[in-house]
mmCIF file of C-alpha atoms in Angstrom:
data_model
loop_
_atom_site.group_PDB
_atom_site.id
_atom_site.type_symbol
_atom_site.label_atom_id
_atom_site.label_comp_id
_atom_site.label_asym_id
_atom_site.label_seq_id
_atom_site.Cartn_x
_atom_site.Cartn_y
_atom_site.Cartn_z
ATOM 1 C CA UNK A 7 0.000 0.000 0.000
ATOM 2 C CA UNK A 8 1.682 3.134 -1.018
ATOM 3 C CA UNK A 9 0.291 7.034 0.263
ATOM 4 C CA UNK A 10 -0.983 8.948 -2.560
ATOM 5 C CA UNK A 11 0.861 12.050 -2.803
ATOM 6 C CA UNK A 12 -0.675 14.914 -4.726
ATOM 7 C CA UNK A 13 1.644 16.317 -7.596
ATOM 8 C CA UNK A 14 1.522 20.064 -7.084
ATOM 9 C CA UNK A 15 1.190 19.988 -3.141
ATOM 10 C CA UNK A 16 3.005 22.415 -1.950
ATOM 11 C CA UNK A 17 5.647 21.953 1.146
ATOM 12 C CA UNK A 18 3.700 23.134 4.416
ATOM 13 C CA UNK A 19 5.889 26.119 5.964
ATOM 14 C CA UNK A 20 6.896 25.801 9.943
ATOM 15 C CA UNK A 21 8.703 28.290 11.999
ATOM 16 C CA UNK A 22 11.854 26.606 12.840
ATOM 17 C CA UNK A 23 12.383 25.318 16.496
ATOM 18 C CA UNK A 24 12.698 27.805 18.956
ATOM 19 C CA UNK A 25 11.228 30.877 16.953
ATOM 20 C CA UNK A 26 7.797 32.199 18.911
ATOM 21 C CA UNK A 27 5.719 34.357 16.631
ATOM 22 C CA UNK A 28 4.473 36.351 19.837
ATOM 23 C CA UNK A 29 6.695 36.372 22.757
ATOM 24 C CA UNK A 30 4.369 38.481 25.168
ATOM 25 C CA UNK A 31 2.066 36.244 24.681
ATOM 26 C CA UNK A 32 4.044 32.715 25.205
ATOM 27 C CA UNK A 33 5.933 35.069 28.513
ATOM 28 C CA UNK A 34 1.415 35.371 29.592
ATOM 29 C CA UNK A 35 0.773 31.772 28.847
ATOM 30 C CA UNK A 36 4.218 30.629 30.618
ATOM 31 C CA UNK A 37 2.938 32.689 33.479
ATOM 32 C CA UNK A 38 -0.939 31.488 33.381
ATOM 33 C CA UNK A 39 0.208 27.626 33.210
ATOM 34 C CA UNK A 40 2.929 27.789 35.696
ATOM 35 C CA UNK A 41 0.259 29.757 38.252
ATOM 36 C CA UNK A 42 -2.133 27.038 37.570
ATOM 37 C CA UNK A 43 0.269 24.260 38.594
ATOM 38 C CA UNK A 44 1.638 26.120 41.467
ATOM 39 C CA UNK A 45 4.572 26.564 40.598
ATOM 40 C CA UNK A 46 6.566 29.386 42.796
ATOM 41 C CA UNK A 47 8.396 29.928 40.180
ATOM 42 C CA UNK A 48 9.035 30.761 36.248
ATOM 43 C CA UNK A 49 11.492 31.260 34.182
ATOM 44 C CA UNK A 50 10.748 33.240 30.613
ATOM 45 C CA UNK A 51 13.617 34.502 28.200
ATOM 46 C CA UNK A 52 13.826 38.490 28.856
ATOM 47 C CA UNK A 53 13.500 41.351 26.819
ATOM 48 C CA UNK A 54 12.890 44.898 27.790
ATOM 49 C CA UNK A 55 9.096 44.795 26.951
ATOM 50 C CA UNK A 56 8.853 41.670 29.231
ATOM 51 C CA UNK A 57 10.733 43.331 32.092
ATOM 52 C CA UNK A 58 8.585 46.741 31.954
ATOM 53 C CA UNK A 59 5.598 43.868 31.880
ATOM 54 C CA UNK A 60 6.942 42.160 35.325
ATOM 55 C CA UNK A 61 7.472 45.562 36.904
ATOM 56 C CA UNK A 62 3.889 46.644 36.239
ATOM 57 C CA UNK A 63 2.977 43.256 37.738
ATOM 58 C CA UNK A 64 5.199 43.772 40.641
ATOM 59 C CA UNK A 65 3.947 47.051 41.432
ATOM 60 C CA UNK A 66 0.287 46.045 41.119
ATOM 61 C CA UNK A 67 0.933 43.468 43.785
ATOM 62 C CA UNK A 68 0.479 40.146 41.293
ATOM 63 C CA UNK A 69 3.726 38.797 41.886
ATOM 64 C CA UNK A 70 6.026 39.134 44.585
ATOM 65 C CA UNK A 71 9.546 39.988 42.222
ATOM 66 C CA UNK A 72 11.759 38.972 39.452
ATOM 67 C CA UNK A 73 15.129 38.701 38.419
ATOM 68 C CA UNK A 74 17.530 38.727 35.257
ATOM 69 C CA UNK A 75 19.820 35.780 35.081
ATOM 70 C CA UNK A 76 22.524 36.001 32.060
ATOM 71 C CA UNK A 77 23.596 32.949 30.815
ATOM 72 C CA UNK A 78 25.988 33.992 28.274
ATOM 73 C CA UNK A 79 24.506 35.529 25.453
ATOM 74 C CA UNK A 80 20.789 34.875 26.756
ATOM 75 C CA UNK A 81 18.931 36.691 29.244
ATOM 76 C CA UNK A 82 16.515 34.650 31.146
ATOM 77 C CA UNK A 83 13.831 36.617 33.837
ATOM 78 C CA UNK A 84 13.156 34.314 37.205
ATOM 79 C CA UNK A 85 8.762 35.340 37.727
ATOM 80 C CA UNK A 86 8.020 34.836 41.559
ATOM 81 C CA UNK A 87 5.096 34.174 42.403
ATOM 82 C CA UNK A 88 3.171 35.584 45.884
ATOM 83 C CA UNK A 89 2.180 33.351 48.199
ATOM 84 C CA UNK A 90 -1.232 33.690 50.216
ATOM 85 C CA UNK A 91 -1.768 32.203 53.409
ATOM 86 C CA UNK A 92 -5.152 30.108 52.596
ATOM 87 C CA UNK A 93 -3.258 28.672 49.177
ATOM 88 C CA UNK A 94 -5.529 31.026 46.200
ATOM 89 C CA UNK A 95 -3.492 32.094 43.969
ATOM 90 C CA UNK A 96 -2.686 35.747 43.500
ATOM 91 C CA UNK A 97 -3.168 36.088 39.129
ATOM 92 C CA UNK A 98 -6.571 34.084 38.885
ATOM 93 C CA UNK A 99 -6.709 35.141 35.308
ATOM 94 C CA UNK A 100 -4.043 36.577 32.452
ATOM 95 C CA UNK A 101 -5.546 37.470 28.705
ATOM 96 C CA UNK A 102 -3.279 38.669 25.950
ATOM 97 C CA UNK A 103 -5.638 41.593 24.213
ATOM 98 C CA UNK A 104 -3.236 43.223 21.640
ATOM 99 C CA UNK A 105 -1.517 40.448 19.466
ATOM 100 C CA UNK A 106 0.754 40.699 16.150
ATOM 101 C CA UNK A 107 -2.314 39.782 14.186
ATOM 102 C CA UNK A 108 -4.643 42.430 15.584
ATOM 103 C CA UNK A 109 -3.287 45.562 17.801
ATOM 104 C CA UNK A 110 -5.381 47.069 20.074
ATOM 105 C CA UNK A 111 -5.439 50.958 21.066
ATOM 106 C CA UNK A 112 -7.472 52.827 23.273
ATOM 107 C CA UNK A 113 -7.532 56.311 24.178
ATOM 108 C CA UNK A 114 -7.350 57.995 26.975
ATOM 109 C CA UNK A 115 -10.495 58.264 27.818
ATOM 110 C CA UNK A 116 -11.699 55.001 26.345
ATOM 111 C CA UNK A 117 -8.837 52.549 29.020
ATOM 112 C CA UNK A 118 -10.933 49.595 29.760
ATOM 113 C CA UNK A 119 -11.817 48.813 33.307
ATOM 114 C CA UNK A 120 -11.215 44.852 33.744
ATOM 115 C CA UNK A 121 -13.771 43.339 36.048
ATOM 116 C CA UNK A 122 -15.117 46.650 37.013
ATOM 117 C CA UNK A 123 -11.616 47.506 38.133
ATOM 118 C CA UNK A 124 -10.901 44.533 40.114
ATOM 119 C CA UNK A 125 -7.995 43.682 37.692
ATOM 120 C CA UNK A 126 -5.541 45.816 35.320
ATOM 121 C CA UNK A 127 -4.995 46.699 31.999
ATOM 122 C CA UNK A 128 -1.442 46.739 30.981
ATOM 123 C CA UNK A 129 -1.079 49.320 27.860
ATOM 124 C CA UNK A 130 2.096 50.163 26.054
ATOM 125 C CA UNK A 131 1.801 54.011 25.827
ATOM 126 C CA UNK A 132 4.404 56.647 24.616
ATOM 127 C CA UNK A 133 5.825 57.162 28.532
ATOM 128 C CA UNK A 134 6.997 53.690 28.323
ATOM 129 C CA UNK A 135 4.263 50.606 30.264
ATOM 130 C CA UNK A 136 1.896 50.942 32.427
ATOM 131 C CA UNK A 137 -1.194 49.753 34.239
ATOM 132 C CA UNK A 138 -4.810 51.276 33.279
ATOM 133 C CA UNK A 139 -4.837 53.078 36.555
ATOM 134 C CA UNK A 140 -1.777 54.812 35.672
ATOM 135 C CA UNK A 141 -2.346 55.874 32.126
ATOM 136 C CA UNK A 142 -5.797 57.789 33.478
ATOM 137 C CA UNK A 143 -3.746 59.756 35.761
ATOM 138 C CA UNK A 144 -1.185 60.532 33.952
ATOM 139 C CA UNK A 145 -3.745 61.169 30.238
ATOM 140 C CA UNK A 146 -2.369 58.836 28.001
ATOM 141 C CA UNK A 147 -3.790 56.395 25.700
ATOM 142 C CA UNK A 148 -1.825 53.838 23.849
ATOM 143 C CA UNK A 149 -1.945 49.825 22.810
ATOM 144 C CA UNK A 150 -3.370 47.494 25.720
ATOM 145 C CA UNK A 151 -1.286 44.997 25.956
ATOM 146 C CA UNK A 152 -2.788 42.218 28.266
ATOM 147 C CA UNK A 153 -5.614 42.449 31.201
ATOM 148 C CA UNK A 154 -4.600 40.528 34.367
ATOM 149 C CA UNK A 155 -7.049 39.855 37.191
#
């Protein structure tokens, strides 16, 4: 028995190993996976975007720090995670809004409120990343990057 093979099919194009088409998004969905295993821990490969992300986390009070570690040429950023007392996690939900595919902008008066302002909005605006809470203070508008609640 022999597989037909059609004659004009083209070859089917991959990303080679390795390459991720949206890194915010695989740094959110390392995060969200590793937070629903309990993990107290993650490691994601670093960029400056990513770190401004983990510092809005950090000051929000989602996670309880991170760190750089350079091994070599690679940067890799160490997540940890906060710990409550009665075991519920901190981050009970992480949703990447703005992707490669389809951006996402709002302006300033138009920052959406996640869960009625339980969680936050992280936007990428022209003063560098913030939270949703931040950007209305300060009057800026820009791409929303994730909510995280």
């Amino acid at each position: 028995m022999a597989t037909a093979v059609a004659k004009n099919a083209k070859p089917v194009k991959r990303a080679p190993a390795g390459v991720v088409s949206d890194p915010i998004a695989d740094m959110l969905t390392r995060v969200r996976n590793a937070n629903a295993a309990r993990h107290p821990e993650v490691k994601v490969p670093a960029s400056k975007l990513k770190l401004e992300i983990a510092r809005v986390l950090k000051d929000e009070g989602y996670i309880a720090g991170y760190e750089v570690e350079a091994d070599g040429t690679t940067q890799t950023m160490r997540i940890i995670f906060k710990a409550r007392p009665d075991r519920a996690r901190v981050i009970s939900g992480i949703k990447r809004i703005s992707r490669p595919g389809l951006r996402v902008y709002a302006r300033k008066t138009e920052i959406p409120r996640v869960l009625g302002g339980l969680g936050i909005a992280v936007l990428s605006t022209a003063e560098g990343v913030m939270s949703g809470r931040q950007a209305t203070r300060q009057g800026l508008g820009g791409e929303v990057l994730a909510y995280i609640w």
